mmCIF file of C-alpha atoms in Angstrom:
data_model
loop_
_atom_site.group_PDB
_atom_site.id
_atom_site.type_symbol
_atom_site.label_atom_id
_atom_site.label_comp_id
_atom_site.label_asym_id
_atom_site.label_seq_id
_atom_site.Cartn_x
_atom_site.Cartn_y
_atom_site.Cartn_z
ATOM 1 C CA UNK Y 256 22.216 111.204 54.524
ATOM 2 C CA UNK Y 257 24.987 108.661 55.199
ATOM 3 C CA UNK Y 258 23.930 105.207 53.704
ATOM 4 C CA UNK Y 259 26.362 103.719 56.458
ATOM 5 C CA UNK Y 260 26.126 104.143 60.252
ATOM 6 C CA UNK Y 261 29.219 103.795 62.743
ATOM 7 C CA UNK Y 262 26.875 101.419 64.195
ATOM 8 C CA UNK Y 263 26.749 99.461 60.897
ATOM 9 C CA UNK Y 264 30.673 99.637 60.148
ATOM 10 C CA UNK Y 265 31.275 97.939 63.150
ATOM 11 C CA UNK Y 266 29.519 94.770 61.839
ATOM 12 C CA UNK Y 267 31.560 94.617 58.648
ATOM 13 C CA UNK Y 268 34.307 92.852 59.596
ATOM 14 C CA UNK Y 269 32.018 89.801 61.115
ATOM 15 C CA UNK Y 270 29.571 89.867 57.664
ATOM 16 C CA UNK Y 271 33.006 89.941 55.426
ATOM 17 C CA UNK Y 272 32.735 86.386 55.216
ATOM 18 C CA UNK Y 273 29.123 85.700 54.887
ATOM 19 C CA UNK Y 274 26.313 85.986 52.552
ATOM 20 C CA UNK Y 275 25.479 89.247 50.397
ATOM 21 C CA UNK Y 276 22.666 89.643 52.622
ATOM 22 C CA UNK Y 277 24.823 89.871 55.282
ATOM 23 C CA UNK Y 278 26.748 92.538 53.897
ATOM 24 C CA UNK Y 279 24.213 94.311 52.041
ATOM 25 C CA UNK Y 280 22.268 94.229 55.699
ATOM 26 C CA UNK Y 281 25.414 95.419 57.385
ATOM 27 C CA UNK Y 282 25.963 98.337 54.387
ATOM 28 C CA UNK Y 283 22.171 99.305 54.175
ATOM 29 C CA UNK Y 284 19.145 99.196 56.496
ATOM 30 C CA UNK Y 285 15.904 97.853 55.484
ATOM 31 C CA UNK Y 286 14.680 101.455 56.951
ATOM 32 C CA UNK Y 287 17.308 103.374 54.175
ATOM 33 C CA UNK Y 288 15.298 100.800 51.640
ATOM 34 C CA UNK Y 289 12.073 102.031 52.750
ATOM 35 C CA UNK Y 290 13.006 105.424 52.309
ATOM 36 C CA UNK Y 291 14.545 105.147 49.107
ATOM 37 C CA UNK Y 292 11.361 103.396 47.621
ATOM 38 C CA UNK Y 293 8.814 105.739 49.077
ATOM 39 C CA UNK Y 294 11.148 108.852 47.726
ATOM 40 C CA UNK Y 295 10.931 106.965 43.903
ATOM 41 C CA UNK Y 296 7.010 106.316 44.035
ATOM 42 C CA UNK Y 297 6.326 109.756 45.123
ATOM 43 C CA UNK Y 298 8.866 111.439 42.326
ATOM 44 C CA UNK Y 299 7.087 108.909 39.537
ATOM 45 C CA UNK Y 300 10.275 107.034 39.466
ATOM 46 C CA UNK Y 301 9.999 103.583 38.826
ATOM 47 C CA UNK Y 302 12.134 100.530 40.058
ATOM 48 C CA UNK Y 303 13.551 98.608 37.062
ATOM 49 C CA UNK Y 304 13.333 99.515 33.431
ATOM 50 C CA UNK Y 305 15.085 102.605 31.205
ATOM 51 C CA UNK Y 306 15.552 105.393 33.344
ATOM 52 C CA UNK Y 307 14.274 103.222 36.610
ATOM 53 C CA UNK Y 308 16.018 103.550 40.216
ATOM 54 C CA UNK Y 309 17.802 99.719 40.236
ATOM 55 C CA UNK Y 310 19.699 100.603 36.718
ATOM 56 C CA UNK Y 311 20.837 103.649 38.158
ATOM 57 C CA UNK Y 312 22.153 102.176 41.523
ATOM 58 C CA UNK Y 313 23.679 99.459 39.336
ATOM 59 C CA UNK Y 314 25.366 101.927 36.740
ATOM 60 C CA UNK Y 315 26.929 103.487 40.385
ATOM 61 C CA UNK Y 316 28.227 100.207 41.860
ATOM 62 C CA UNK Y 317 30.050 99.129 38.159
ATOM 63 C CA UNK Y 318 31.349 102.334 37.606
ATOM 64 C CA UNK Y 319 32.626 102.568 41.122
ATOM 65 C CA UNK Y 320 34.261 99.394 40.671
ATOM 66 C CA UNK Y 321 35.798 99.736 37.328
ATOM 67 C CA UNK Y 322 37.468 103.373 38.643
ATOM 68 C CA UNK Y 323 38.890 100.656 41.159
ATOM 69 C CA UNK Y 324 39.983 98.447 38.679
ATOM 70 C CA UNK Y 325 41.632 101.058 36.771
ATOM 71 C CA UNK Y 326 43.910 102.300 39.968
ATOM 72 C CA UNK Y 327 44.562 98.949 40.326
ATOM 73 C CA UNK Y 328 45.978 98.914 37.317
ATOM 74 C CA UNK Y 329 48.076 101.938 36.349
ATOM 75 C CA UNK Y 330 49.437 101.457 40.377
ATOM 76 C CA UNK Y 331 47.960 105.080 41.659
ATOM 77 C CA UNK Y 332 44.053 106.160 42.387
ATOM 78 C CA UNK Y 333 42.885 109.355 40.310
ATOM 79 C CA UNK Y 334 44.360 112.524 41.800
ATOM 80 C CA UNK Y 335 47.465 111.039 43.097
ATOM 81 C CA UNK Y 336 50.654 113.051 42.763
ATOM 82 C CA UNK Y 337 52.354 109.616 42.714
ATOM 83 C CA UNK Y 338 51.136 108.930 38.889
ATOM 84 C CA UNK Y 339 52.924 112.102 37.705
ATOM 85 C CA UNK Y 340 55.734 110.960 34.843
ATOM 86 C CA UNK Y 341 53.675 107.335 34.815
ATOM 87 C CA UNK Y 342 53.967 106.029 31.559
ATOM 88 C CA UNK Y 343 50.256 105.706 31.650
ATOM 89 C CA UNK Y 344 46.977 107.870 32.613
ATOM 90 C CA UNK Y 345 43.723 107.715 32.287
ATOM 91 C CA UNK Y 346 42.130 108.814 28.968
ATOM 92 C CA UNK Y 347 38.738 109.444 29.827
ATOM 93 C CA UNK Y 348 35.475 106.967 29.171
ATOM 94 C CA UNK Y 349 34.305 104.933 26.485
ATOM 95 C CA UNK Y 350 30.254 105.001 26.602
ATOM 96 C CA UNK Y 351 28.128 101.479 26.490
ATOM 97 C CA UNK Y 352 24.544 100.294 27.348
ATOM 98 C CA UNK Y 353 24.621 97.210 29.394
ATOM 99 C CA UNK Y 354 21.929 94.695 29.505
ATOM 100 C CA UNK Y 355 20.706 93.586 33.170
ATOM 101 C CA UNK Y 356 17.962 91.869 34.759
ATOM 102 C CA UNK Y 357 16.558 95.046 36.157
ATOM 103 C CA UNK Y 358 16.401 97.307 33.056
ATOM 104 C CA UNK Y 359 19.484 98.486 30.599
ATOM 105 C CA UNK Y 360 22.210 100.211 32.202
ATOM 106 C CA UNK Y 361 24.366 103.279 31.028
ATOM 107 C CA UNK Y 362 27.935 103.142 31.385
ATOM 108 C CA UNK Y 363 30.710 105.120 31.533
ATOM 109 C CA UNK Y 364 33.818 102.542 31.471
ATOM 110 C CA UNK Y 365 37.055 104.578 31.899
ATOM 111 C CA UNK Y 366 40.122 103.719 29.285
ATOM 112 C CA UNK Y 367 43.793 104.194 29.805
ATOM 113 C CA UNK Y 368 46.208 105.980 27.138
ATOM 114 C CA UNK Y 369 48.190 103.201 26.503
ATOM 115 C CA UNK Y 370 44.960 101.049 25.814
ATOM 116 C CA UNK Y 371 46.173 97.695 27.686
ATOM 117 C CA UNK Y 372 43.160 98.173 30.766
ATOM 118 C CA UNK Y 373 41.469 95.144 30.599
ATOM 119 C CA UNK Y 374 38.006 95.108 33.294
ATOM 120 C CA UNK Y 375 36.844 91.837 34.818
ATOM 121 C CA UNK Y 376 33.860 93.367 36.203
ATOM 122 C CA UNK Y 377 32.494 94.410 32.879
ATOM 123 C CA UNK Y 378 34.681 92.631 30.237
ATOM 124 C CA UNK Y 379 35.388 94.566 26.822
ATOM 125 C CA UNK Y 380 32.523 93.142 24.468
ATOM 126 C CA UNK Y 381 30.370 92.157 27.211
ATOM 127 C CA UNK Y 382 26.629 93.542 26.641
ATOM 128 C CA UNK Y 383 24.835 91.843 29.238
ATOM 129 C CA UNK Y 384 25.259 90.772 32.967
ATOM 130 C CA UNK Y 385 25.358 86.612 33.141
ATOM 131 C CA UNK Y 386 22.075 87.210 35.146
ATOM 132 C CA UNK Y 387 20.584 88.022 31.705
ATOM 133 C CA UNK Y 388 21.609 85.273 30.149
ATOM 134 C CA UNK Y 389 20.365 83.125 33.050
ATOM 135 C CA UNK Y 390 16.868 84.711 32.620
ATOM 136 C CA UNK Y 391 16.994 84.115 28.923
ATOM 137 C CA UNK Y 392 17.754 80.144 29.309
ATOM 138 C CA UNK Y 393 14.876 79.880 32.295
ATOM 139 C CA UNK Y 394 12.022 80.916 29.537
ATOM 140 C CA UNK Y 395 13.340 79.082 27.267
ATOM 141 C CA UNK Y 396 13.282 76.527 29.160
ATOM 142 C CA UNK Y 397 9.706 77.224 30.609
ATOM 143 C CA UNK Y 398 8.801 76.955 26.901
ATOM 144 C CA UNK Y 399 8.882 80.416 25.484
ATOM 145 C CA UNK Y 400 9.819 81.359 21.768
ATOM 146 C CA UNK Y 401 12.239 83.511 20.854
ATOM 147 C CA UNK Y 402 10.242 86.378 19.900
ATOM 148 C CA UNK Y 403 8.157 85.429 22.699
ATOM 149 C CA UNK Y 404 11.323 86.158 25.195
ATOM 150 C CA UNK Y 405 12.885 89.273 22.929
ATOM 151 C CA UNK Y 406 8.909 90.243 23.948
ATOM 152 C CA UNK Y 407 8.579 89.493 27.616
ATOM 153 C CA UNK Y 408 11.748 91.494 28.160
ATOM 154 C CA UNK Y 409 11.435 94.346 26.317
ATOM 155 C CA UNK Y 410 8.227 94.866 28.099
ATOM 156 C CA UNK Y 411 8.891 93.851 31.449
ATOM 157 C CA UNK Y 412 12.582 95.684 31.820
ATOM 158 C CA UNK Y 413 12.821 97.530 29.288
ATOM 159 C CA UNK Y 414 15.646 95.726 27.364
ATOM 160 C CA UNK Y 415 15.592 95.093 23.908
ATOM 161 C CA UNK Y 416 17.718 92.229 22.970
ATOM 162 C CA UNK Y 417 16.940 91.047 18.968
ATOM 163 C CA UNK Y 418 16.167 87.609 17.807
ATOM 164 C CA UNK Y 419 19.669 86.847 16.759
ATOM 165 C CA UNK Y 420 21.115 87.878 19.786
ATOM 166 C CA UNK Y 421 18.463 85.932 22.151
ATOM 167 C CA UNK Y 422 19.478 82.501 19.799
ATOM 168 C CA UNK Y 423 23.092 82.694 20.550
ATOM 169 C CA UNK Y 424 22.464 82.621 24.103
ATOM 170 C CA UNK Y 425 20.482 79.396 24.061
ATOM 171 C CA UNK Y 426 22.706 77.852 21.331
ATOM 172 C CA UNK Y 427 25.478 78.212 23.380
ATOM 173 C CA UNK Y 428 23.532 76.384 26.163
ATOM 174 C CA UNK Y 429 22.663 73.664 24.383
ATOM 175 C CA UNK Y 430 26.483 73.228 23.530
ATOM 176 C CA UNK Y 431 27.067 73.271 26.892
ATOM 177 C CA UNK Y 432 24.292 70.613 27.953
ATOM 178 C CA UNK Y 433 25.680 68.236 24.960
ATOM 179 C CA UNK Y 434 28.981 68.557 26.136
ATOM 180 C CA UNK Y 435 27.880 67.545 29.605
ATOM 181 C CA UNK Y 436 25.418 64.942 28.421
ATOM 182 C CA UNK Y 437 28.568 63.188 26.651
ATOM 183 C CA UNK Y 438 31.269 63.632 29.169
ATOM 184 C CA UNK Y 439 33.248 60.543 30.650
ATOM 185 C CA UNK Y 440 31.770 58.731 33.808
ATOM 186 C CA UNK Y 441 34.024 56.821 36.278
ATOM 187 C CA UNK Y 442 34.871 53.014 36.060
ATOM 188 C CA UNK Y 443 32.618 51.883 39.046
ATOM 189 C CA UNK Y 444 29.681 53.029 40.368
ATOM 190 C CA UNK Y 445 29.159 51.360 43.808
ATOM 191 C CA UNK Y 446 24.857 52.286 43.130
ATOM 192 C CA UNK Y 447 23.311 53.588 40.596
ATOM 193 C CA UNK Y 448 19.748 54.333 40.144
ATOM 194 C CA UNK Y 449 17.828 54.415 36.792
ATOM 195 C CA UNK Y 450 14.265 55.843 36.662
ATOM 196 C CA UNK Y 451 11.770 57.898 34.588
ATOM 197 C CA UNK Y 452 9.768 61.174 35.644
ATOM 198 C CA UNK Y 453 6.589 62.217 33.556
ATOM 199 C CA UNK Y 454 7.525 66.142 32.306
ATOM 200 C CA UNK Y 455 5.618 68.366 30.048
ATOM 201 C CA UNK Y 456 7.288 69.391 27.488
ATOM 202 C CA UNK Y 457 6.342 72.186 24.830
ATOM 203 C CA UNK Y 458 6.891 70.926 21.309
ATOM 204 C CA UNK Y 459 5.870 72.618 18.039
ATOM 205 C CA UNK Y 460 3.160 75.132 19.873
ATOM 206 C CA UNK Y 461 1.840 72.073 21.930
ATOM 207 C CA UNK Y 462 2.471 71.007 25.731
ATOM 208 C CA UNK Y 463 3.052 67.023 25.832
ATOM 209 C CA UNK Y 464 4.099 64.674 28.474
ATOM 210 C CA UNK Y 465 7.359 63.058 28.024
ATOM 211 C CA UNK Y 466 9.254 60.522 29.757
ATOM 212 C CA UNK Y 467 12.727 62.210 31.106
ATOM 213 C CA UNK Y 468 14.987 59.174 31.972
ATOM 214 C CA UNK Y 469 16.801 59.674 34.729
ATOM 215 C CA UNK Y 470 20.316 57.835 35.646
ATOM 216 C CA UNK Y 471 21.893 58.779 39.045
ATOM 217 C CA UNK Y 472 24.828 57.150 40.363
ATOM 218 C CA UNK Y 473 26.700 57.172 43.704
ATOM 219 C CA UNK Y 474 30.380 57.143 43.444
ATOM 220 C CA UNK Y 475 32.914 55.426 45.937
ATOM 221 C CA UNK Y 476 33.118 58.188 48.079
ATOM 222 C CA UNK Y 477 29.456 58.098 48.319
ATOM 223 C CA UNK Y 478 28.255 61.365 46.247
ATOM 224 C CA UNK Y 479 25.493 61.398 44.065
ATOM 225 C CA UNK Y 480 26.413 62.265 40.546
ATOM 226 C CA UNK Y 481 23.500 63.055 37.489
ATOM 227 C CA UNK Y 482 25.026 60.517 35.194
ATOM 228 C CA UNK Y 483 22.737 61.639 32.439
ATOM 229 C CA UNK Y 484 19.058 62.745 31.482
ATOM 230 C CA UNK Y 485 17.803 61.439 27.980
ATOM 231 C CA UNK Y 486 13.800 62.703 27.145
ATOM 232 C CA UNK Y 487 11.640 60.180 25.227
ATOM 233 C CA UNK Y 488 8.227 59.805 24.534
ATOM 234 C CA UNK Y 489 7.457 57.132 26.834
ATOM 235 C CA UNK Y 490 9.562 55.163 29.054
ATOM 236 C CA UNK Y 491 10.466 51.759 27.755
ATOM 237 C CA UNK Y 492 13.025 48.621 28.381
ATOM 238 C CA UNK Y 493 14.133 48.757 24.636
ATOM 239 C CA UNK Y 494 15.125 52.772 25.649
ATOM 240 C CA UNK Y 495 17.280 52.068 28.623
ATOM 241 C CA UNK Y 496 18.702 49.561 27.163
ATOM 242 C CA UNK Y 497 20.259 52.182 24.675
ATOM 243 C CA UNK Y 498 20.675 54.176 28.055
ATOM 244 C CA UNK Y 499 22.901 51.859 29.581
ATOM 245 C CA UNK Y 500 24.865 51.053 26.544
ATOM 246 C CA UNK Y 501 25.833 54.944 26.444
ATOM 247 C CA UNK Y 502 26.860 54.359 30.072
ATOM 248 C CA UNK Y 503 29.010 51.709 29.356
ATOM 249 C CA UNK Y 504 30.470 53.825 25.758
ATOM 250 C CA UNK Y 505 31.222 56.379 28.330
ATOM 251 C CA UNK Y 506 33.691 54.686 30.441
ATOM 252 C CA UNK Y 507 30.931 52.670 33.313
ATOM 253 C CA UNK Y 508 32.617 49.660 33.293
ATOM 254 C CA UNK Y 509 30.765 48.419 36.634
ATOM 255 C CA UNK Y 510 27.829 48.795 38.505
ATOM 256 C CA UNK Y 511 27.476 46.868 41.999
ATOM 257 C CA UNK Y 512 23.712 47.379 42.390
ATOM 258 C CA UNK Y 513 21.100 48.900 39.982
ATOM 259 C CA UNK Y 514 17.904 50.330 41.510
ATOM 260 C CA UNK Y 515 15.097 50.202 39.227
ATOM 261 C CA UNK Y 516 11.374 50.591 39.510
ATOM 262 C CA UNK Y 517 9.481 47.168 38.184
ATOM 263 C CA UNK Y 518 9.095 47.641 34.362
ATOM 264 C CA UNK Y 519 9.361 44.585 32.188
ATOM 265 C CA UNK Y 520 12.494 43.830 30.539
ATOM 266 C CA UNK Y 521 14.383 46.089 32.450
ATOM 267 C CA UNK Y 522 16.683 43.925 34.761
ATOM 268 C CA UNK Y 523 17.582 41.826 31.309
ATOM 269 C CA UNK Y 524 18.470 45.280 29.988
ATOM 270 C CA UNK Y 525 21.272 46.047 32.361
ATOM 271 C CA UNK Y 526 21.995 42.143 32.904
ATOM 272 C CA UNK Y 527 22.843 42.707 29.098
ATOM 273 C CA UNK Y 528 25.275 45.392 30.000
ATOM 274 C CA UNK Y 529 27.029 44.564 32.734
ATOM 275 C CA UNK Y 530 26.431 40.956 33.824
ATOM 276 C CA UNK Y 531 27.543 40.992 37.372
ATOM 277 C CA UNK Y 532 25.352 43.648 38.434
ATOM 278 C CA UNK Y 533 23.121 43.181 40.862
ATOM 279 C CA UNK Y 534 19.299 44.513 40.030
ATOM 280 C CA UNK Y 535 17.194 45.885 42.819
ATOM 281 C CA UNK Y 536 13.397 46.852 42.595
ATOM 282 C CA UNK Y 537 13.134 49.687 44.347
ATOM 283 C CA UNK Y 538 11.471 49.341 47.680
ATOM 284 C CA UNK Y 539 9.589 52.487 47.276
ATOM 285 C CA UNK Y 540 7.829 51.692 43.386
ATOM 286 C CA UNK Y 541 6.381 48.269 44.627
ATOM 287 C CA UNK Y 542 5.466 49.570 47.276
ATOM 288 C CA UNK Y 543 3.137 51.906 45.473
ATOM 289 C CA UNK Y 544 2.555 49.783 43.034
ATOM 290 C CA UNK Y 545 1.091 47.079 45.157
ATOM 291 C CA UNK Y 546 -1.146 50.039 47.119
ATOM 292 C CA UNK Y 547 -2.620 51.141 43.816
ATOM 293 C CA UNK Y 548 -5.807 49.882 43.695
ATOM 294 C CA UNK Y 549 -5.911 50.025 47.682
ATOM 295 C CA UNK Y 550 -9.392 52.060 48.758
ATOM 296 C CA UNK Y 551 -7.621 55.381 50.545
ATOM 297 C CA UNK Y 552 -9.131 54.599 53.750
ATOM 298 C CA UNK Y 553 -7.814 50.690 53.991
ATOM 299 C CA UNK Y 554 -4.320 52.414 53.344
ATOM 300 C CA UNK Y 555 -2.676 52.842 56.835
ATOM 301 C CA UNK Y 556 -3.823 49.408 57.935
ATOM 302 C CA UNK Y 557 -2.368 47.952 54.383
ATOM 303 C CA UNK Y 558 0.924 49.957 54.622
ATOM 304 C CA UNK Y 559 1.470 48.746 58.800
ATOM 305 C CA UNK Y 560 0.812 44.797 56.713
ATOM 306 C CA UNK Y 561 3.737 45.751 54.389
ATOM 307 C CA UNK Y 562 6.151 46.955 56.420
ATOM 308 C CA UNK Y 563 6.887 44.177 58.402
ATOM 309 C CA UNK Y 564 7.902 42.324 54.876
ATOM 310 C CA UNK Y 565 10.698 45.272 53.377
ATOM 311 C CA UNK Y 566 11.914 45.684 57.731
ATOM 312 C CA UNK Y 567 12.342 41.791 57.905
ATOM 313 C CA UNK Y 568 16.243 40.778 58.884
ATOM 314 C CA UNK Y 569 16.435 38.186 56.252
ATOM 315 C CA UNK Y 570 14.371 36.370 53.211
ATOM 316 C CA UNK Y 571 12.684 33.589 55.639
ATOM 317 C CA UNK Y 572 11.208 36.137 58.103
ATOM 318 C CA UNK Y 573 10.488 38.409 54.858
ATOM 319 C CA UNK Y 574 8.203 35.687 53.242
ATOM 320 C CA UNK Y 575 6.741 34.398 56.750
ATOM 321 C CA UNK Y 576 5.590 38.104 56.639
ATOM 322 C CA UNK Y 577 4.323 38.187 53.425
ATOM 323 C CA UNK Y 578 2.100 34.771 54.462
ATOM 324 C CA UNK Y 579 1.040 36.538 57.220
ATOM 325 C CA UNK Y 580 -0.267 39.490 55.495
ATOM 326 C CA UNK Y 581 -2.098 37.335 52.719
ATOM 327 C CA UNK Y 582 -3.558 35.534 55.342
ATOM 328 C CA UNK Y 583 -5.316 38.282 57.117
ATOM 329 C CA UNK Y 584 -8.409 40.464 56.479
ATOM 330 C CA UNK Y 585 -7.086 43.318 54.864
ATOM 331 C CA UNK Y 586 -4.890 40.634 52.811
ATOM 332 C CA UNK Y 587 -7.746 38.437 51.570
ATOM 333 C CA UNK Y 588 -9.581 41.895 50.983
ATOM 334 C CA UNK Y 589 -6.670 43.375 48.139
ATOM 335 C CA UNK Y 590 -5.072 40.176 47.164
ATOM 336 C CA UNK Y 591 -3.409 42.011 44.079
ATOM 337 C CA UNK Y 592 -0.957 44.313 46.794
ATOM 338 C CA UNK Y 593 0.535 40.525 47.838
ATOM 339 C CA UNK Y 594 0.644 39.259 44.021
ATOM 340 C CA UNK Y 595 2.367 42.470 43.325
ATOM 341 C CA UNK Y 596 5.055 41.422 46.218
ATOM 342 C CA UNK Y 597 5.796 38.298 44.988
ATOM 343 C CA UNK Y 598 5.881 38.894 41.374
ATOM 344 C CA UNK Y 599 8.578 41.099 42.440
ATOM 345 C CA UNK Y 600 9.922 38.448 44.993
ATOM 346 C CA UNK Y 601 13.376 37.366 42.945
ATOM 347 C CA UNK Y 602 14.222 41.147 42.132
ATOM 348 C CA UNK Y 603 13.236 42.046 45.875
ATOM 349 C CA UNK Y 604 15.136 39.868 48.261
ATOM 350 C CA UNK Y 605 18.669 41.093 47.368
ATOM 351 C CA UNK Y 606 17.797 44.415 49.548
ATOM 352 C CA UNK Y 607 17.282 41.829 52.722
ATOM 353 C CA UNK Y 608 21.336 40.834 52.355
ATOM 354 C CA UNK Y 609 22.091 44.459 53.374
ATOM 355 C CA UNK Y 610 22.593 45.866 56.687
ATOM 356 C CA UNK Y 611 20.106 48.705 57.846
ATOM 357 C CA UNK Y 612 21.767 51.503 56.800
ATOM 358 C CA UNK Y 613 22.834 50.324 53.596
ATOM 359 C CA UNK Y 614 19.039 49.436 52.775
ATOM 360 C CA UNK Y 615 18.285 53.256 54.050
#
């Protein structure tokens, strides 16, 4: 059976450019697929794992590339009456077990006499595909021990990686992530936003919830950039204080506006930092937090009040608004949501000096 119609080769050329779905689409019919799995159930052949179907398709396509790789290299393909004289051959195979995500794969990686073949596809040393390693650092990350992933894997794929091995993967990680949490930021940052996301973490054989602090700042050609994630236990104004003095140690010299949520303390703590900044509440905290003891079903008619204060075109028509809604039924009923707003009012009214789009 062909795995490739003429009907199918005619599509290559407009999939050469595209996604591997694409191409594998274009190569290989969901119909072949079908095929190939009903032939591997019915022969008691399973999909991943040691001797499973996926390693052995995966063992065809490396080998297949590293014969390519190796004509590439000594200048002739295998057979070739060109390569007679060459100062170099082929010198048969050097064996190796690879480790994948679908099971451990067998491979035959050719050598060349004079020994200087060096693959890219499979690197000499290499013992694992970087999609390994990838699934390694997401269960760690989900929480997992060591032996607990060194586990999983052997019994899920089939691919038995030991303790020591599994550690070097995630130290290197975590070399990586310090190196990135310590890299230097830009000058300015026209906006940056500082916030704090409840996460569970899993510490010593227990789940907690921990505050991940969260600094995101737009640059001057108006990307967003993760300037940094720092994970404490709770999130405080004496924390991001520290947070924004690490900005500052790593090269933010400015910030136009800082978009915060309402916490105490936490405008003086950037103030402290860089004094010209300006500090924003964001729209979206107070306006949850002044909804927060709203009864679900007063909601809508509470949320139509509001809007009419954070859409206003300037401070006067903001506050007439905010009279307005104190004044009125729903107002009188949850007069907390207005003494939320005007607690807020000083750290508020700088997002009414911005056009509409800006505010978006």
């Amino acid at each position: 059976m062909s795995v490739m119609s003429a009907q199918d080769g005619q599509g290559l050329e407009d999939v050469a450019a595209g996604s591997a779905r694409d191409l594998r689409r274009a190569l290989v019919s969901d119909a072949l697929i079908d095929e190939v799995i009903a032939q591997a159930g019915d022969q008691g052949i399973t999909l991943t794992g040691d001797g499973g179907l996926l390693p052995e398709l995966v063992k065809a396509v490396l080998e297949r590339g590293l014969s390519v790789e190796l004509d590439d290299h000594l200048g002739y393909v295998k057979g070739d009456p060109a390569g007679r004289g060459s100062p170099n051959s082929r010198n048969g195979f050097t064996p190796k077990t690879l480790g994948t995500e679908v099971g451990p794969v067998p491979l035959d990686v050719p050598r060349d006499r004079q020994g200087s073949f060096d693959p890219r596809l499979v690197p000499k040393g290499a013992r694992r595909l970087d999609g390994l390693d990838e699934m390694i650092i997401s269960l760690y990350a989900g929480g997992m021990t060591i032996r607990d992933i060194q586990h999983h894997l052997a019994s899920t794929i089939g691919t038995d990686l030991s303790p020591e091995t599994i550690s070097n993967i995630t130290d290197a990680v975590l070399d990586e992530v310090l190196a990135w949490q310590t890299r230097p930021l830009d000058a300015l940052y026209p906006v940056v936003f500082l916030d704090a996301l409840v996460v569970k973490v899993k510490e010593n054989n227990a789940v907690r919830n921990k505050a991940a602090h969260i600094a995101v700042g737009v640059d001057c050609q108006g990307v967003k950039h993760v300037l940094g994630i720092w994970v404490q236990q709770t999130e405080g104004a004496k924390f991001w204080a520290s947070v924004c003095a690490e900005l500052a140690n790593r090269g933010v010299r400015d910030i136009i506006i800082a978009c915060v949520d309402g916490l105490t303390g936490f405008a003086e703590a950037i103030e402290a930092t860089w004094p010209k900044t300006v500090v924003q509440t964001c729209t979206v905290h107070l306006i949850r937090a002044s909804m927060r003891f709203v009864n679900y079903k007063d909601r809508r008619a509470v949320a139509a009040g509001l809007k009419h204060i954070y859409t206003a075109v300037n401070e006067d028509t903001a506050l007439a608004a905010l009279e307005v809604f104190e004044a009125s039924d729903i107002g009188k009923k949850y007069p907390a949501t207005a003494a939320t707003w005007r607690a807020a009012w000083d750290r508020f009214i700088p997002f009414l000096e911005f056009a509409p789009a800006v505010r978006k």
